[in-house]
PDB file of C-alpha atoms in Angstrom:
ATOM      1  CA  MET A   1     -30.467  33.199 -14.475  1.00 36.00           C
ATOM      2  CA  ILE A   2     -29.238  29.524 -14.775  1.00 39.00           C
ATOM      3  CA  LYS A   3     -28.379  27.084 -11.729  1.00 43.00           C
ATOM      4  CA  ARG A   4     -25.525  25.147 -11.802  1.00 49.00           C
ATOM      5  CA  ASN A   5     -25.850  21.380 -11.519  1.00 54.00           C
ATOM      6  CA  LYS A   6     -24.691  20.562  -7.678  1.00 66.00           C
ATOM      7  CA  LYS A   7     -22.241  17.872  -7.947  1.00 77.00           C
ATOM      8  CA  SER A   8     -23.824  14.589  -6.156  1.00 89.00           C
ATOM      9  CA  PRO A   9     -21.787  13.512  -3.169  1.00 89.00           C
ATOM     10  CA  LEU A  10     -20.350  10.977  -5.189  1.00 92.00           C
ATOM     11  CA  ARG A  11     -17.810  12.924  -7.873  1.00 92.00           C
ATOM     12  CA  ALA A  12     -17.475  15.317  -5.627  1.00 93.00           C
ATOM     13  CA  GLU A  13     -16.087  12.268  -3.262  1.00 94.00           C
ATOM     14  CA  MET A  14     -14.053  11.436  -7.288  1.00 95.00           C
ATOM     15  CA  GLU A  15     -12.558  14.226  -7.521  1.00 96.00           C
ATOM     16  CA  ALA A  16     -11.080  14.697  -4.087  1.00 95.00           C
ATOM     17  CA  VAL A  17      -9.352  11.205  -4.756  1.00 96.00           C
ATOM     18  CA  LEU A  18      -8.250  11.953  -7.695  1.00 97.00           C
ATOM     19  CA  LYS A  19      -6.742  15.407  -6.567  1.00 97.00           C
ATOM     20  CA  LYS A  20      -4.418  13.182  -4.234  1.00 97.00           C
ATOM     21  CA  GLU A  21      -3.724  10.602  -6.529  1.00 98.00           C
ATOM     22  CA  GLN A  22      -2.484  13.345  -9.338  1.00 97.00           C
ATOM     23  CA  ALA A  23      -0.524  14.905  -6.339  1.00 97.00           C
ATOM     24  CA  PHE A  24       1.087  11.894  -4.867  1.00 97.00           C
ATOM     25  CA  LEU A  25       2.350  10.963  -9.432  1.00 97.00           C
ATOM     26  CA  LYS A  26       3.441  14.884  -9.200  1.00 96.00           C
ATOM     27  CA  LYS A  27       5.417  14.500  -5.930  1.00 94.00           C
ATOM     28  CA  ASN A  28       7.090  11.106  -7.155  1.00 94.00           C
ATOM     29  CA  ALA A  29       7.411  12.322 -10.766  1.00 92.00           C
ATOM     30  CA  GLU A  30      10.963  12.634 -10.178  1.00 89.00           C
ATOM     31  CA  LYS A  31      13.748  10.794  -7.308  1.00 82.00           C
ATOM     32  CA  LYS A  32      16.565  12.440  -5.802  1.00 74.00           C
ATOM     33  CA  ALA A  33      18.725  10.854  -3.697  1.00 64.00           C
ATOM     34  CA  SER A  34      18.731  12.548   0.537  1.00 60.00           C
ATOM     35  CA  PHE A  35      21.955  13.444   1.408  1.00 51.00           C
ATOM     36  CA  LEU A  36      22.013  10.441   3.976  1.00 54.00           C
ATOM     37  CA  ASP A  37      21.971   7.280   1.086  1.00 57.00           C
ATOM     38  CA  ARG A  38      24.573   9.609  -1.266  1.00 56.00           C
ATOM     39  CA  THR A  39      26.897   9.121   2.488  1.00 59.00           C
ATOM     40  CA  LEU A  40      26.206   5.646   2.484  1.00 56.00           C
ATOM     41  CA  GLU A  41      26.054   4.602  -1.024  1.00 58.00           C
ATOM     42  CA  GLU A  42      30.111   3.324  -1.013  1.00 63.00           C
ATOM     43  CA  LYS A  43      29.404   1.666   1.946  1.00 62.00           C
ATOM     44  CA  VAL A  44      27.145  -0.506   1.341  1.00 61.00           C
ATOM     45  CA  PRO A  45      27.907  -4.124  -0.106  1.00 64.00           C
ATOM     46  CA  ALA A  46      28.007  -4.995  -3.526  1.00 65.00           C
ATOM     47  CA  ARG A  47      25.750  -8.191  -3.003  1.00 73.00           C
ATOM     48  CA  LEU A  48      23.585  -6.829   0.001  1.00 71.00           C
ATOM     49  CA  GLN A  49      20.841  -5.723  -2.419  1.00 73.00           C
ATOM     50  CA  GLU A  50      21.359  -9.967  -4.287  1.00 80.00           C
ATOM     51  CA  THR A  51      20.283 -10.499  -0.885  1.00 80.00           C
ATOM     52  CA  LEU A  52      17.642  -8.003   0.210  1.00 78.00           C
ATOM     53  CA  ASP A  53      15.999  -9.287  -2.994  1.00 83.00           C
ATOM     54  CA  LYS A  54      16.042 -12.450  -2.056  1.00 86.00           C
ATOM     55  CA  ALA A  55      14.592 -11.993   1.075  1.00 83.00           C
ATOM     56  CA  PHE A  56      11.585  -9.854   0.668  1.00 83.00           C
ATOM     57  CA  GLU A  57      11.086 -12.632  -2.113  1.00 89.00           C
ATOM     58  CA  LYS A  58      11.092 -15.122   0.480  1.00 88.00           C
ATOM     59  CA  ALA A  59       9.059 -13.355   2.970  1.00 86.00           C
ATOM     60  CA  PHE A  60       5.830 -12.082   0.392  1.00 90.00           C
ATOM     61  CA  GLY A  61       6.094 -16.276  -0.471  1.00 89.00           C
ATOM     62  CA  LEU A  62       6.194 -16.706   2.945  1.00 87.00           C
ATOM     63  CA  ILE A  63       3.234 -15.410   4.406  1.00 89.00           C
ATOM     64  CA  PHE A  64       0.792 -15.124   0.525  1.00 89.00           C
ATOM     65  CA  GLU A  65       1.205 -19.088   1.472  1.00 84.00           C
ATOM     66  CA  LYS A  66       1.465 -19.471   4.497  1.00 84.00           C
ATOM     67  CA  GLY A  67       1.239 -16.456   6.791  1.00 82.00           C
ATOM     68  CA  THR A  68      -2.171 -14.783   6.387  1.00 88.00           C
ATOM     69  CA  ASP A  69      -3.655 -16.647   8.977  1.00 89.00           C
ATOM     70  CA  PHE A  70      -1.361 -15.157  11.358  1.00 86.00           C
ATOM     71  CA  ILE A  71      -1.761 -12.188  10.130  1.00 90.00           C
ATOM     72  CA  GLU A  72      -5.635 -12.289  11.062  1.00 92.00           C
ATOM     73  CA  LYS A  73      -4.386 -12.839  14.591  1.00 91.00           C
ATOM     74  CA  THR A  74      -3.783  -8.935  14.877  1.00 89.00           C
ATOM     75  CA  TYR A  75      -7.167  -8.050  13.857  1.00 90.00           C
ATOM     76  CA  SER A  76     -10.890  -9.172  13.910  1.00 93.00           C
ATOM     77  CA  ARG A  77     -11.117  -9.895  10.361  1.00 95.00           C
ATOM     78  CA  GLU A  78     -15.237 -10.829  11.518  1.00 95.00           C
ATOM     79  CA  LYS A  79     -15.642  -7.539  12.912  1.00 95.00           C
ATOM     80  CA  ILE A  80     -14.343  -5.212   9.942  1.00 95.00           C
ATOM     81  CA  GLU A  81     -16.131  -6.951   7.906  1.00 96.00           C
ATOM     82  CA  HIS A  82     -19.725  -6.554   9.730  1.00 96.00           C
ATOM     83  CA  ASN A  83     -18.764  -2.604  10.527  1.00 95.00           C
ATOM     84  CA  TYR A  84     -18.680  -2.795   6.446  1.00 94.00           C
ATOM     85  CA  LYS A  85     -21.558  -4.016   6.177  1.00 95.00           C
ATOM     86  CA  VAL A  86     -23.369  -1.907   8.631  1.00 95.00           C
ATOM     87  CA  ASP A  87     -21.433   1.293   6.839  1.00 93.00           C
ATOM     88  CA  ALA A  88     -22.264   0.132   2.799  1.00 92.00           C
ATOM     89  CA  TYR A  89     -26.116  -0.217   3.961  1.00 90.00           C
ATOM     90  CA  ALA A  90     -26.192   3.465   6.163  1.00 90.00           C
ATOM     91  CA  ALA A  91     -24.022   4.820   2.505  1.00 88.00           C
ATOM     92  CA  GLY A  92     -27.375   3.346   0.363  1.00 87.00           C
ATOM     93  CA  LEU A  93     -29.915   4.302   2.185  1.00 85.00           C
ATOM     94  CA  MET A  94     -28.347   8.188   2.224  1.00 86.00           C
ATOM     95  CA  GLU A  95     -25.381   8.911   0.062  1.00 88.00           C
ATOM     96  CA  ASN A  96     -24.053  11.726   1.478  1.00 89.00           C
ATOM     97  CA  LYS A  97     -20.707  13.002   1.741  1.00 90.00           C
ATOM     98  CA  LYS A  98     -19.865  11.883   6.180  1.00 91.00           C
ATOM     99  CA  THR A  99     -21.835   7.690   5.024  1.00 89.00           C
ATOM    100  CA  LEU A 100     -18.937   8.140   2.242  1.00 90.00           C
ATOM    101  CA  ARG A 101     -16.227   9.483   4.669  1.00 91.00           C
ATOM    102  CA  THR A 102     -16.562   6.478   7.489  1.00 92.00           C
ATOM    103  CA  PHE A 103     -15.091   4.050   4.504  1.00 91.00           C
ATOM    104  CA  THR A 104     -12.039   6.262   5.344  1.00 91.00           C
ATOM    105  CA  LYS A 105     -12.024   7.184   8.279  1.00 91.00           C
ATOM    106  CA  LYS A 106     -11.631   3.321   9.593  1.00 92.00           C
ATOM    107  CA  ALA A 107      -9.055   2.908   7.173  1.00 91.00           C
ATOM    108  CA  GLN A 108      -6.437   5.967   7.722  1.00 86.00           C
ATOM    109  CA  ALA A 109      -7.073   5.120  11.886  1.00 87.00           C
ATOM    110  CA  ALA A 110      -6.091   1.346  11.766  1.00 87.00           C
ATOM    111  CA  GLY A 111      -2.668   2.317   9.436  1.00 80.00           C
ATOM    112  CA  ASN A 112      -2.272   5.497  11.898  1.00 79.00           C
ATOM    113  CA  ARG A 113      -2.322   2.776  14.181  1.00 82.00           C
ATOM    114  CA  ASN A 114      -0.024  -0.190  11.980  1.00 74.00           C
ATOM    115  CA  LEU A 115       1.857   3.440  11.373  1.00 70.00           C
ATOM    116  CA  LEU A 116       2.986   3.119  15.428  1.00 66.00           C
ATOM    117  CA  LEU A 117       3.696  -0.776  15.090  1.00 67.00           C
ATOM    118  CA  ALA A 118       5.928  -0.331  12.118  1.00 60.00           C
ATOM    119  CA  GLY A 119       8.518   2.187  13.908  1.00 50.00           C
ATOM    120  CA  VAL A 120       8.416   0.963  17.233  1.00 45.00           C
ATOM    121  CA  GLU A 121       9.594  -2.723  15.809  1.00 52.00           C
ATOM    122  CA  GLY A 122      12.214  -0.958  13.023  1.00 44.00           C
ATOM    123  CA  VAL A 123      13.765   0.818  16.019  1.00 39.00           C
ATOM    124  CA  GLY A 124      13.590  -1.997  18.718  1.00 41.00           C
ATOM    125  CA  LEU A 125      15.158  -4.035  15.895  1.00 41.00           C
ATOM    126  CA  GLY A 126      18.184  -0.725  14.663  1.00 40.00           C
ATOM    127  CA  VAL A 127      19.419  -0.386  18.354  1.00 37.00           C
ATOM    128  CA  LEU A 128      20.374  -3.953  18.067  1.00 35.00           C
ATOM    129  CA  GLY A 129      21.593  -3.956  14.578  1.00 39.00           C
ATOM    130  CA  ILE A 130      19.505  -6.545  12.961  1.00 40.00           C
ATOM    131  CA  GLY A 131      18.818  -5.477  10.127  1.00 42.00           C
ATOM    132  CA  LEU A 132      18.412  -8.714   7.474  1.00 50.00           C
ATOM    133  CA  PRO A 133      16.951 -10.256   9.934  1.00 60.00           C
ATOM    134  CA  ASP A 134      13.116  -7.550  10.124  1.00 67.00           C
ATOM    135  CA  ILE A 135      12.714  -8.154   6.517  1.00 78.00           C
ATOM    136  CA  PRO A 136      10.143 -10.316   7.431  1.00 82.00           C
ATOM    137  CA  LEU A 137       8.386  -8.389  10.051  1.00 81.00           C
ATOM    138  CA  PHE A 138       8.115  -5.394   7.771  1.00 83.00           C
ATOM    139  CA  THR A 139       6.986  -7.115   4.937  1.00 87.00           C
ATOM    140  CA  GLY A 140       4.580  -8.550   7.204  1.00 87.00           C
ATOM    141  CA  MET A 141       3.304  -5.713   9.137  1.00 85.00           C
ATOM    142  CA  ILE A 142       3.099  -4.198   5.041  1.00 90.00           C
ATOM    143  CA  LEU A 143       0.146  -6.189   4.297  1.00 93.00           C
ATOM    144  CA  LYS A 144      -1.222  -6.170   7.108  1.00 91.00           C
ATOM    145  CA  SER A 145      -2.276  -2.372   6.552  1.00 92.00           C
ATOM    146  CA  ILE A 146      -2.823  -2.913   3.263  1.00 95.00           C
ATOM    147  CA  TYR A 147      -4.737  -6.065   4.367  1.00 96.00           C
ATOM    148  CA  GLU A 148      -6.496  -3.554   6.937  1.00 94.00           C
ATOM    149  CA  THR A 149      -7.342  -0.811   4.170  1.00 96.00           C
ATOM    150  CA  ALA A 150      -9.074  -3.759   2.132  1.00 96.00           C
ATOM    151  CA  LEU A 151     -11.546  -5.037   4.819  1.00 97.00           C
ATOM    152  CA  HIS A 152     -12.325  -1.247   5.190  1.00 95.00           C
ATOM    153  CA  TYR A 153     -13.400  -1.044   2.275  1.00 96.00           C
ATOM    154  CA  GLY A 154     -15.443  -4.256   0.771  1.00 96.00           C
ATOM    155  CA  TYR A 155     -13.141  -5.798  -0.709  1.00 97.00           C
ATOM    156  CA  PRO A 156     -11.233  -9.431   0.126  1.00 95.00           C
ATOM    157  CA  TYR A 157      -7.507  -9.839  -0.359  1.00 95.00           C
ATOM    158  CA  ASP A 158      -6.797 -13.186  -0.155  1.00 91.00           C
ATOM    159  CA  THR A 159      -7.575 -14.232  -4.227  1.00 94.00           C
ATOM    160  CA  GLU A 160      -4.767 -14.964  -6.752  1.00 94.00           C
ATOM    161  CA  GLU A 161      -6.567 -11.911  -8.333  1.00 96.00           C
ATOM    162  CA  GLU A 162      -6.239  -9.291  -5.262  1.00 96.00           C
ATOM    163  CA  LYS A 163      -2.308 -10.287  -4.272  1.00 96.00           C
ATOM    164  CA  TYR A 164      -2.046  -9.079  -8.189  1.00 97.00           C
ATOM    165  CA  PHE A 165      -3.806  -5.777  -6.844  1.00 97.00           C
ATOM    166  CA  ILE A 166      -1.668  -5.729  -3.789  1.00 97.00           C
ATOM    167  CA  LEU A 167       1.686  -6.806  -5.661  1.00 96.00           C
ATOM    168  CA  LEU A 168       1.422  -3.831  -7.917  1.00 97.00           C
ATOM    169  CA  LEU A 169       0.011  -0.968  -5.151  1.00 97.00           C
ATOM    170  CA  ILE A 170       3.434  -1.731  -3.417  1.00 96.00           C
ATOM    171  CA  GLN A 171       5.245  -1.678  -6.661  1.00 96.00           C
ATOM    172  CA  GLY A 172       3.924   1.464  -7.388  1.00 97.00           C
ATOM    173  CA  SER A 173       4.003   2.854  -4.792  1.00 96.00           C
ATOM    174  CA  LEU A 174       7.592   3.290  -4.589  1.00 93.00           C
ATOM    175  CA  SER A 175       8.570   3.902  -8.707  1.00 95.00           C
ATOM    176  CA  TYR A 176       8.870   7.022  -9.875  1.00 94.00           C
ATOM    177  CA  ALA A 177       8.437   8.697 -12.502  1.00 94.00           C
ATOM    178  CA  GLU A 178       7.728   6.474 -16.014  1.00 95.00           C
ATOM    179  CA  ALA A 179       7.817   2.950 -14.112  1.00 96.00           C
ATOM    180  CA  LEU A 180       4.839   5.231 -10.992  1.00 96.00           C
ATOM    181  CA  GLU A 181       2.965   6.483 -14.223  1.00 96.00           C
ATOM    182  CA  GLN A 182       3.354   2.852 -15.675  1.00 97.00           C
ATOM    183  CA  MET A 183       1.847   1.088 -12.237  1.00 97.00           C
ATOM    184  CA  ASN A 184      -0.824   3.875 -12.229  1.00 97.00           C
ATOM    185  CA  ALA A 185      -2.628   2.608 -15.486  1.00 97.00           C
ATOM    186  CA  LYS A 186      -2.554  -1.147 -14.323  1.00 97.00           C
ATOM    187  CA  ALA A 187      -3.862  -0.440 -10.868  1.00 97.00           C
ATOM    188  CA  ASP A 188      -6.457   1.207 -13.104  1.00 98.00           C
ATOM    189  CA  ARG A 189      -7.253  -1.180 -15.703  1.00 97.00           C
ATOM    190  CA  TYR A 190      -7.106  -3.574 -12.818  1.00 97.00           C
ATOM    191  CA  ILE A 191     -10.335  -1.205 -10.904  1.00 97.00           C
ATOM    192  CA  LEU A 192     -12.278  -1.113 -13.945  1.00 96.00           C
ATOM    193  CA  GLU A 193     -11.851  -4.628 -15.030  1.00 96.00           C
ATOM    194  CA  PRO A 194     -10.647  -7.095 -11.745  1.00 95.00           C
ATOM    195  CA  VAL A 195      -8.474  -9.243 -13.220  1.00 95.00           C
ATOM    196  CA  VAL A 196      -5.026 -10.174 -13.919  1.00 95.00           C
ATOM    197  CA  PRO A 197      -3.254 -10.565 -17.322  1.00 93.00           C
ATOM    198  CA  LYS A 198      -2.960 -13.435 -19.347  1.00 92.00           C
ATOM    199  CA  GLY A 199       0.412 -14.837 -19.110  1.00 93.00           C
ATOM    200  CA  TYR A 200       0.779 -13.846 -15.492  1.00 95.00           C
ATOM    201  CA  ASP A 201       2.897 -14.882 -13.154  1.00 95.00           C
ATOM    202  CA  SER A 202       2.609 -15.517  -9.645  1.00 94.00           C
ATOM    203  CA  ARG A 203       6.730 -15.672  -8.504  1.00 93.00           C
ATOM    204  CA  GLU A 204       7.187 -12.810 -11.056  1.00 95.00           C
ATOM    205  CA  GLN A 205       5.493 -10.766 -10.178  1.00 95.00           C
ATOM    206  CA  ILE A 206       6.970 -10.732  -6.390  1.00 95.00           C
ATOM    207  CA  LYS A 207       9.992 -10.762  -7.954  1.00 94.00           C
ATOM    208  CA  GLU A 208       9.316  -7.700  -9.829  1.00 95.00           C
ATOM    209  CA  THR A 209       7.953  -5.265  -6.371  1.00 94.00           C
ATOM    210  CA  SER A 210      10.302  -6.574  -3.526  1.00 91.00           C
ATOM    211  CA  ALA A 211      13.553  -5.797  -6.618  1.00 90.00           C
ATOM    212  CA  VAL A 212      11.192  -2.685  -5.785  1.00 90.00           C
ATOM    213  CA  LEU A 213      11.465  -2.238  -1.800  1.00 86.00           C
ATOM    214  CA  SER A 214      14.801  -3.971  -2.146  1.00 82.00           C
ATOM    215  CA  GLY A 215      15.714  -0.781  -4.250  1.00 80.00           C
ATOM    216  CA  GLU A 216      14.413   1.851  -2.567  1.00 80.00           C
ATOM    217  CA  LEU A 217      15.481  -0.087   1.057  1.00 76.00           C
ATOM    218  CA  LEU A 218      18.690  -0.142   0.543  1.00 64.00           C
ATOM    219  CA  TYR A 219      20.206   1.769   2.295  1.00 53.00           C
ATOM    220  CA  MET A 220      18.676   1.449   5.100  1.00 61.00           C
ATOM    221  CA  LYS A 221      18.605  -1.690   6.235  1.00 58.00           C
ATOM    222  CA  PHE A 222      22.188  -1.346   6.005  1.00 53.00           C
ATOM    223  CA  LEU A 223      22.158   1.212   8.084  1.00 51.00           C
ATOM    224  CA  GLN A 224      19.522  -0.866  10.588  1.00 52.00           C
ATOM    225  CA  GLY A 225      22.407  -3.957  11.109  1.00 51.00           C
ATOM    226  CA  ILE A 226      24.280  -1.295  12.601  1.00 46.00           C
ATOM    227  CA  PRO A 227      24.014  -1.464  16.525  1.00 45.00           C
ATOM    228  CA  VAL A 228      22.371   1.633  17.482  1.00 39.00           C
ATOM    229  CA  ALA A 229      23.572   3.810  13.757  1.00 43.00           C
ATOM    230  CA  GLY A 230      20.496   1.760  13.498  1.00 43.00           C
ATOM    231  CA  VAL A 231      18.192   3.576  15.485  1.00 45.00           C
ATOM    232  CA  ILE A 232      17.863   6.061  12.073  1.00 48.00           C
ATOM    233  CA  GLY A 233      17.409   3.149   9.279  1.00 47.00           C
ATOM    234  CA  GLY A 234      14.950   1.153  11.637  1.00 46.00           C
ATOM    235  CA  ALA A 235      12.896   4.883  12.346  1.00 56.00           C
ATOM    236  CA  TYR A 236      12.126   4.745   8.139  1.00 66.00           C
ATOM    237  CA  ASP A 237       9.823   1.508   8.589  1.00 72.00           C
ATOM    238  CA  SER A 238       7.312   3.745   8.825  1.00 75.00           C
ATOM    239  CA  ILE A 239       8.892   6.363   6.443  1.00 81.00           C
ATOM    240  CA  TYR A 240       8.172   4.151   3.791  1.00 83.00           C
ATOM    241  CA  LEU A 241       5.898   2.577   5.510  1.00 86.00           C
ATOM    242  CA  ARG A 242       3.485   5.294   5.115  1.00 89.00           C
ATOM    243  CA  ARG A 243       4.710   6.539   1.580  1.00 92.00           C
ATOM    244  CA  ILE A 244       2.851   2.902   0.718  1.00 93.00           C
ATOM    245  CA  LEU A 245      -0.534   3.095   2.452  1.00 93.00           C
ATOM    246  CA  ASP A 246      -0.705   6.469   1.116  1.00 95.00           C
ATOM    247  CA  TYR A 247      -0.820   5.074  -2.363  1.00 97.00           C
ATOM    248  CA  VAL A 248      -2.805   2.145  -1.069  1.00 97.00           C
ATOM    249  CA  LYS A 249      -5.505   4.549   0.534  1.00 96.00           C
ATOM    250  CA  ILE A 250      -5.829   6.217  -2.811  1.00 97.00           C
ATOM    251  CA  LYS A 251      -5.957   3.789  -4.836  1.00 98.00           C
ATOM    252  CA  TYR A 252      -9.341   1.501  -2.436  1.00 97.00           C
ATOM    253  CA  ARG A 253     -10.957   4.121  -2.176  1.00 97.00           C
ATOM    254  CA  LYS A 254     -10.826   4.885  -6.014  1.00 98.00           C
ATOM    255  CA  ARG A 255     -11.917   1.566  -6.623  1.00 98.00           C
ATOM    256  CA  PHE A 256     -14.833   1.954  -4.043  1.00 96.00           C
ATOM    257  CA  LEU A 257     -16.115   4.941  -5.804  1.00 96.00           C
ATOM    258  CA  THR A 258     -15.848   3.318  -9.280  1.00 96.00           C
ATOM    259  CA  ASP A 259     -17.431  -0.136  -7.917  1.00 95.00           C
ATOM    260  CA  LYS A 260     -19.983   2.130  -6.592  1.00 91.00           C
ATOM    261  CA  ASP A 261     -20.946   4.461  -9.338  1.00 90.00           C
ATOM    262  CA  LYS A 262     -21.015   1.222 -11.752  1.00 88.00           C
ATOM    263  CA  ALA A 263     -23.254   0.032  -9.101  1.00 83.00           C
ATOM    264  CA  ASN A 264     -26.121   3.434  -9.500  1.00 77.00           C
TER     265      ASN A 264
END
């Protein structure tokens, strides 16, 4: 009787993350307009889309240029980096399912805290009918959540290359069908070779990512600007952040496992 070779823990984890990635791609293979979207479609001002585009572009530019230090005041980068080194050392000594999943569990815990904060902040501003001014706060929460995820997997976030990867992930997470497939392929190319493409323009990438964000959030931010009724729109901050983080965690986990496989 021939015994089958047992899968290595690393291979098993990679198969698991690839399965989650395919599930995400399949789930978002087609965009389906919700009843709320169809209801609000005719009520949204024609120029709101352009206004949202500019608001997100400004928020990304401001945070990337001056806001990272402020975001880092909301968590201890040094502590997360230290804990990562300890966990990486343990995984190096004994690579098994438990040690490999330690990074994912800690990233998940940080993400859950940020989802709770995003929901409270979005609903609170929605009660007051504050929609557009929420965009810098929501953008900051998106980046805070991604920064913490990156650190838990041992990656920085403040170089030009890493900002490019982060923008790809945000854009990909809210894309559909062929656009999602294309963004996913770009993210995979970066995972294999972490460099920006030739001729890369950070301002253009910010513009593209902002357009996808504003397009997806258009109706919710309009609704959030209506006092009391804005609670519904504000609650969607956490819903969209969850979707972004679901994809972000898949790609960082895939990147972590890919780099670990290269090192073995």
